């Protein structure tokens, strides 16, 4: 019994409480505050919360000082979210594609932000679960939809998405900030690159771990790992994120 408790304590000591990664593979060295002037609120599905070690919502949160994560499925009566939506200092929108979605080029959008801060609600879940969350959350589904003025393709290439235009939560924050800066609606001095830096570090680490499992250097950690037998190519743009950097403690 004492041995079991000791092992649990040792495991707890080895976890970074910010990114929830083991200290030897902590991502925090790649994060830095991005003072975008935008309030991001990430509505995280409980299933996504269980995968916070690899979920991009939490990584985005680490880089965005004013951001918040709220976990749930139906947010209709969530007090914290409703308080934010009623706060007169914000102009709230839901980041979600659609023919009726606003973007930075919409006439009158800049005027909406003359005396208000943009409050961006992001649904952090699978597309299937996102639709349910939006349908149930009447306080969210009545908000103006907001999307991108341009099309972007995710660099999360080893994860299948339902449509080519689907990008991760952290990429959504990055591209939104860039588009807002292009219109002079977000401080130009705010450097959003930490969002992509930590995302790229995560991708490379996952690819390397998968290759190690294929080579039999480490045991499988997921039920479907045995199905993957081909080595993954690591794109050139990820090469600067070297494995030894992960071996250093935070």
Short mmCIF file of N, CA and C in Angstrom, two decimals, residues 121-197:
data_model
loop_
_atom_site.label_atom_id
_atom_site.label_comp_id
_atom_site.label_asym_id
_atom_site.label_seq_id
_atom_site.Cartn_x
_atom_site.Cartn_y
_atom_site.Cartn_z
N UNK A 121 -16.21 33.18 -28.52
CA UNK A 121 -16.57 31.89 -27.95
C UNK A 121 -16.13 30.80 -28.93
N UNK A 122 -15.29 29.89 -28.45
CA UNK A 122 -14.80 28.80 -29.28
C UNK A 122 -15.29 27.48 -28.72
N UNK A 123 -15.89 26.66 -29.56
CA UNK A 123 -16.34 25.33 -29.16
C UNK A 123 -15.18 24.36 -29.37
N UNK A 124 -14.67 23.80 -28.29
CA UNK A 124 -13.51 22.91 -28.37
C UNK A 124 -13.97 21.46 -28.21
N UNK A 125 -14.22 20.84 -29.36
CA UNK A 125 -14.72 19.47 -29.35
C UNK A 125 -14.63 18.92 -30.77
N UNK A 126 -15.06 17.67 -30.95
CA UNK A 126 -15.19 17.14 -32.30
C UNK A 126 -16.34 17.88 -32.98
N UNK A 127 -16.36 17.85 -34.30
CA UNK A 127 -17.44 18.54 -35.01
C UNK A 127 -18.79 17.93 -34.67
N UNK A 128 -18.83 16.63 -34.49
CA UNK A 128 -20.10 15.96 -34.15
C UNK A 128 -20.61 16.46 -32.79
N UNK A 129 -19.73 16.48 -31.79
CA UNK A 129 -20.14 16.93 -30.45
C UNK A 129 -20.40 18.43 -30.42
N UNK A 130 -19.67 19.19 -31.24
CA UNK A 130 -19.85 20.64 -31.28
C UNK A 130 -21.28 21.01 -31.67
N UNK A 131 -21.81 20.30 -32.65
CA UNK A 131 -23.17 20.58 -33.10
C UNK A 131 -24.17 20.39 -31.96
N UNK A 132 -23.96 19.36 -31.15
CA UNK A 132 -24.86 19.11 -30.02
C UNK A 132 -24.71 20.21 -28.98
N UNK A 133 -23.47 20.61 -28.69
CA UNK A 133 -23.23 21.66 -27.70
C UNK A 133 -23.90 22.96 -28.12
N UNK A 134 -23.79 23.30 -29.40
CA UNK A 134 -24.40 24.53 -29.90
C UNK A 134 -25.92 24.45 -29.87
N UNK A 135 -26.46 23.30 -30.26
CA UNK A 135 -27.91 23.13 -30.27
C UNK A 135 -28.51 23.28 -28.87
N UNK A 136 -27.84 22.72 -27.87
CA UNK A 136 -28.36 22.77 -26.51
C UNK A 136 -28.16 24.12 -25.84
N UNK A 137 -27.08 24.80 -26.19
CA UNK A 137 -26.72 26.04 -25.50
C UNK A 137 -27.39 27.24 -26.18
N UNK A 138 -28.58 27.56 -25.72
CA UNK A 138 -29.35 28.62 -26.36
C UNK A 138 -28.71 30.00 -26.19
N UNK A 139 -27.89 30.18 -25.17
CA UNK A 139 -27.21 31.46 -24.98
C UNK A 139 -26.05 31.63 -25.96
N UNK A 140 -25.60 30.52 -26.52
CA UNK A 140 -24.49 30.55 -27.48
C UNK A 140 -25.00 30.57 -28.91
N UNK A 141 -26.02 29.75 -29.19
CA UNK A 141 -26.46 29.63 -30.59
C UNK A 141 -27.21 30.85 -31.10
N UNK A 142 -27.49 31.80 -30.23
CA UNK A 142 -28.12 33.04 -30.67
C UNK A 142 -27.11 34.15 -30.93
N UNK A 143 -25.83 33.88 -30.65
CA UNK A 143 -24.78 34.88 -30.88
C UNK A 143 -24.48 35.00 -32.37
N UNK A 144 -23.98 36.16 -32.81
CA UNK A 144 -23.52 36.27 -34.20
C UNK A 144 -22.39 35.26 -34.44
N UNK A 145 -22.46 34.57 -35.59
CA UNK A 145 -21.36 33.68 -35.95
C UNK A 145 -20.22 34.52 -36.52
N UNK A 146 -19.01 34.06 -36.23
CA UNK A 146 -17.82 34.77 -36.71
C UNK A 146 -16.87 33.74 -37.31
N UNK A 147 -16.27 34.08 -38.45
CA UNK A 147 -15.36 33.15 -39.10
C UNK A 147 -14.19 33.93 -39.69
N UNK A 148 -13.50 33.31 -40.65
CA UNK A 148 -12.30 33.92 -41.22
C UNK A 148 -12.59 34.53 -42.58
N UNK A 149 -11.84 35.58 -42.88
CA UNK A 149 -11.97 36.21 -44.19
C UNK A 149 -11.24 35.38 -45.25
N UNK A 150 -10.26 34.60 -44.83
CA UNK A 150 -9.47 33.78 -45.75
C UNK A 150 -9.64 32.30 -45.39
N UNK A 151 -9.22 31.44 -46.32
CA UNK A 151 -9.25 30.00 -46.09
C UNK A 151 -7.88 29.55 -45.58
N UNK A 152 -7.90 28.66 -44.59
CA UNK A 152 -6.66 28.15 -44.02
C UNK A 152 -6.71 26.62 -43.97
N UNK A 153 -5.55 26.02 -44.14
CA UNK A 153 -5.46 24.57 -44.06
C UNK A 153 -4.63 24.20 -42.85
N UNK A 154 -5.12 23.27 -42.06
CA UNK A 154 -4.46 22.89 -40.82
C UNK A 154 -3.12 22.20 -41.09
N UNK A 155 -2.15 22.44 -40.21
CA UNK A 155 -0.89 21.71 -40.27
C UNK A 155 -0.97 20.44 -39.42
N UNK A 156 -2.12 20.22 -38.81
CA UNK A 156 -2.35 19.02 -38.00
C UNK A 156 -2.70 17.87 -38.96
N UNK A 157 -1.76 17.54 -39.83
CA UNK A 157 -2.03 16.68 -40.97
C UNK A 157 -2.31 15.23 -40.61
N UNK A 158 -1.85 14.78 -39.45
CA UNK A 158 -2.07 13.37 -39.12
C UNK A 158 -3.38 13.14 -38.37
N UNK A 159 -4.16 14.21 -38.20
CA UNK A 159 -5.48 14.08 -37.60
C UNK A 159 -6.52 14.33 -38.67
N UNK A 160 -7.45 13.41 -38.84
CA UNK A 160 -8.46 13.54 -39.88
C UNK A 160 -9.54 14.54 -39.46
N UNK A 161 -9.88 15.44 -40.37
CA UNK A 161 -10.94 16.41 -40.15
C UNK A 161 -12.05 16.16 -41.17
N UNK A 162 -13.31 16.51 -40.82
CA UNK A 162 -14.43 16.24 -41.73
C UNK A 162 -14.37 17.07 -43.01
N UNK A 163 -13.77 18.27 -42.95
CA UNK A 163 -13.65 19.13 -44.12
C UNK A 163 -12.26 19.76 -44.13
N UNK A 164 -11.79 20.12 -45.33
CA UNK A 164 -10.45 20.68 -45.46
C UNK A 164 -10.30 22.00 -44.70
N UNK A 165 -11.42 22.76 -44.60
CA UNK A 165 -11.34 24.06 -43.95
C UNK A 165 -11.32 23.96 -42.41
N UNK A 166 -11.50 22.77 -41.88
CA UNK A 166 -11.53 22.60 -40.43
C UNK A 166 -10.10 22.73 -39.87
N UNK A 167 -9.94 23.60 -38.91
CA UNK A 167 -8.64 23.77 -38.28
C UNK A 167 -8.80 23.64 -36.76
N UNK A 168 -7.68 23.44 -36.09
CA UNK A 168 -7.71 23.21 -34.64
C UNK A 168 -8.04 24.49 -33.88
N UNK A 169 -8.33 24.34 -32.60
CA UNK A 169 -8.64 25.49 -31.76
C UNK A 169 -7.49 26.48 -31.70
N UNK A 170 -6.28 25.97 -31.56
CA UNK A 170 -5.13 26.87 -31.41
C UNK A 170 -4.84 27.60 -32.72
N UNK A 171 -5.04 26.92 -33.85
CA UNK A 171 -4.86 27.58 -35.15
C UNK A 171 -5.94 28.64 -35.35
N UNK A 172 -7.16 28.37 -34.89
CA UNK A 172 -8.24 29.34 -35.01
C UNK A 172 -7.89 30.64 -34.29
N UNK A 173 -7.35 30.52 -33.09
CA UNK A 173 -6.95 31.71 -32.33
C UNK A 173 -5.85 32.47 -33.07
N UNK A 174 -4.88 31.73 -33.57
CA UNK A 174 -3.74 32.33 -34.28
C UNK A 174 -4.21 33.12 -35.51
N UNK A 175 -4.99 32.49 -36.37
CA UNK A 175 -5.41 33.15 -37.60
C UNK A 175 -6.38 34.29 -37.35
N UNK A 176 -7.20 34.16 -36.32
CA UNK A 176 -8.11 35.25 -35.99
C UNK A 176 -7.33 36.48 -35.54
N UNK A 177 -6.32 36.27 -34.70
CA UNK A 177 -5.49 37.38 -34.24
C UNK A 177 -4.80 38.04 -35.43
N UNK A 178 -4.26 37.23 -36.34
CA UNK A 178 -3.56 37.77 -37.51
C UNK A 178 -4.50 38.61 -38.38
N UNK A 179 -5.73 38.12 -38.56
CA UNK A 179 -6.67 38.88 -39.38
C UNK A 179 -7.10 40.17 -38.68
N UNK A 180 -7.27 40.11 -37.37
CA UNK A 180 -7.62 41.31 -36.61
C UNK A 180 -6.48 42.33 -36.68
N UNK A 181 -5.25 41.86 -36.61
CA UNK A 181 -4.11 42.77 -36.72
C UNK A 181 -4.07 43.42 -38.10
N UNK A 182 -4.39 42.64 -39.12
CA UNK A 182 -4.38 43.17 -40.49
C UNK A 182 -5.36 44.31 -40.69
N UNK A 183 -6.39 44.36 -39.87
CA UNK A 183 -7.40 45.43 -39.94
C UNK A 183 -7.18 46.50 -38.87
N UNK A 184 -6.08 46.37 -38.14
CA UNK A 184 -5.81 47.35 -37.09
C UNK A 184 -6.72 47.22 -35.89
N UNK A 185 -7.30 46.03 -35.70
CA UNK A 185 -8.24 45.81 -34.59
C UNK A 185 -7.61 45.04 -33.44
N UNK A 186 -6.36 44.68 -33.58
CA UNK A 186 -5.60 44.00 -32.53
C UNK A 186 -4.20 44.60 -32.54
N UNK A 187 -3.57 44.79 -31.38
CA UNK A 187 -2.26 45.44 -31.33
C UNK A 187 -1.23 44.78 -32.25
N UNK A 188 -0.57 45.57 -33.09
CA UNK A 188 0.43 45.03 -34.00
C UNK A 188 1.63 44.45 -33.27
N UNK A 189 1.89 44.98 -32.08
CA UNK A 189 3.06 44.50 -31.31
C UNK A 189 2.81 43.14 -30.66
N UNK A 190 1.55 42.69 -30.66
CA UNK A 190 1.23 41.37 -30.10
C UNK A 190 1.73 40.30 -31.07
N UNK A 191 2.65 39.45 -30.62
CA UNK A 191 3.22 38.41 -31.47
C UNK A 191 2.47 37.10 -31.24
N UNK A 192 1.66 36.65 -32.20
CA UNK A 192 0.88 35.42 -32.01
C UNK A 192 1.67 34.14 -32.27
N UNK A 193 2.96 34.25 -32.66
CA UNK A 193 3.72 33.07 -33.03
C UNK A 193 3.85 32.01 -31.93
N UNK A 194 3.87 32.38 -30.63
CA UNK A 194 3.92 31.32 -29.61
C UNK A 194 2.81 30.29 -29.74
N UNK A 195 1.64 30.70 -30.25
CA UNK A 195 0.54 29.75 -30.46
C UNK A 195 0.96 28.66 -31.44
N UNK A 196 1.59 29.06 -32.53
CA UNK A 196 2.01 28.08 -33.53
C UNK A 196 3.27 27.34 -33.09
N UNK A 197 4.12 28.01 -32.33
CA UNK A 197 5.34 27.34 -31.86
C UNK A 197 5.03 26.14 -30.98
#
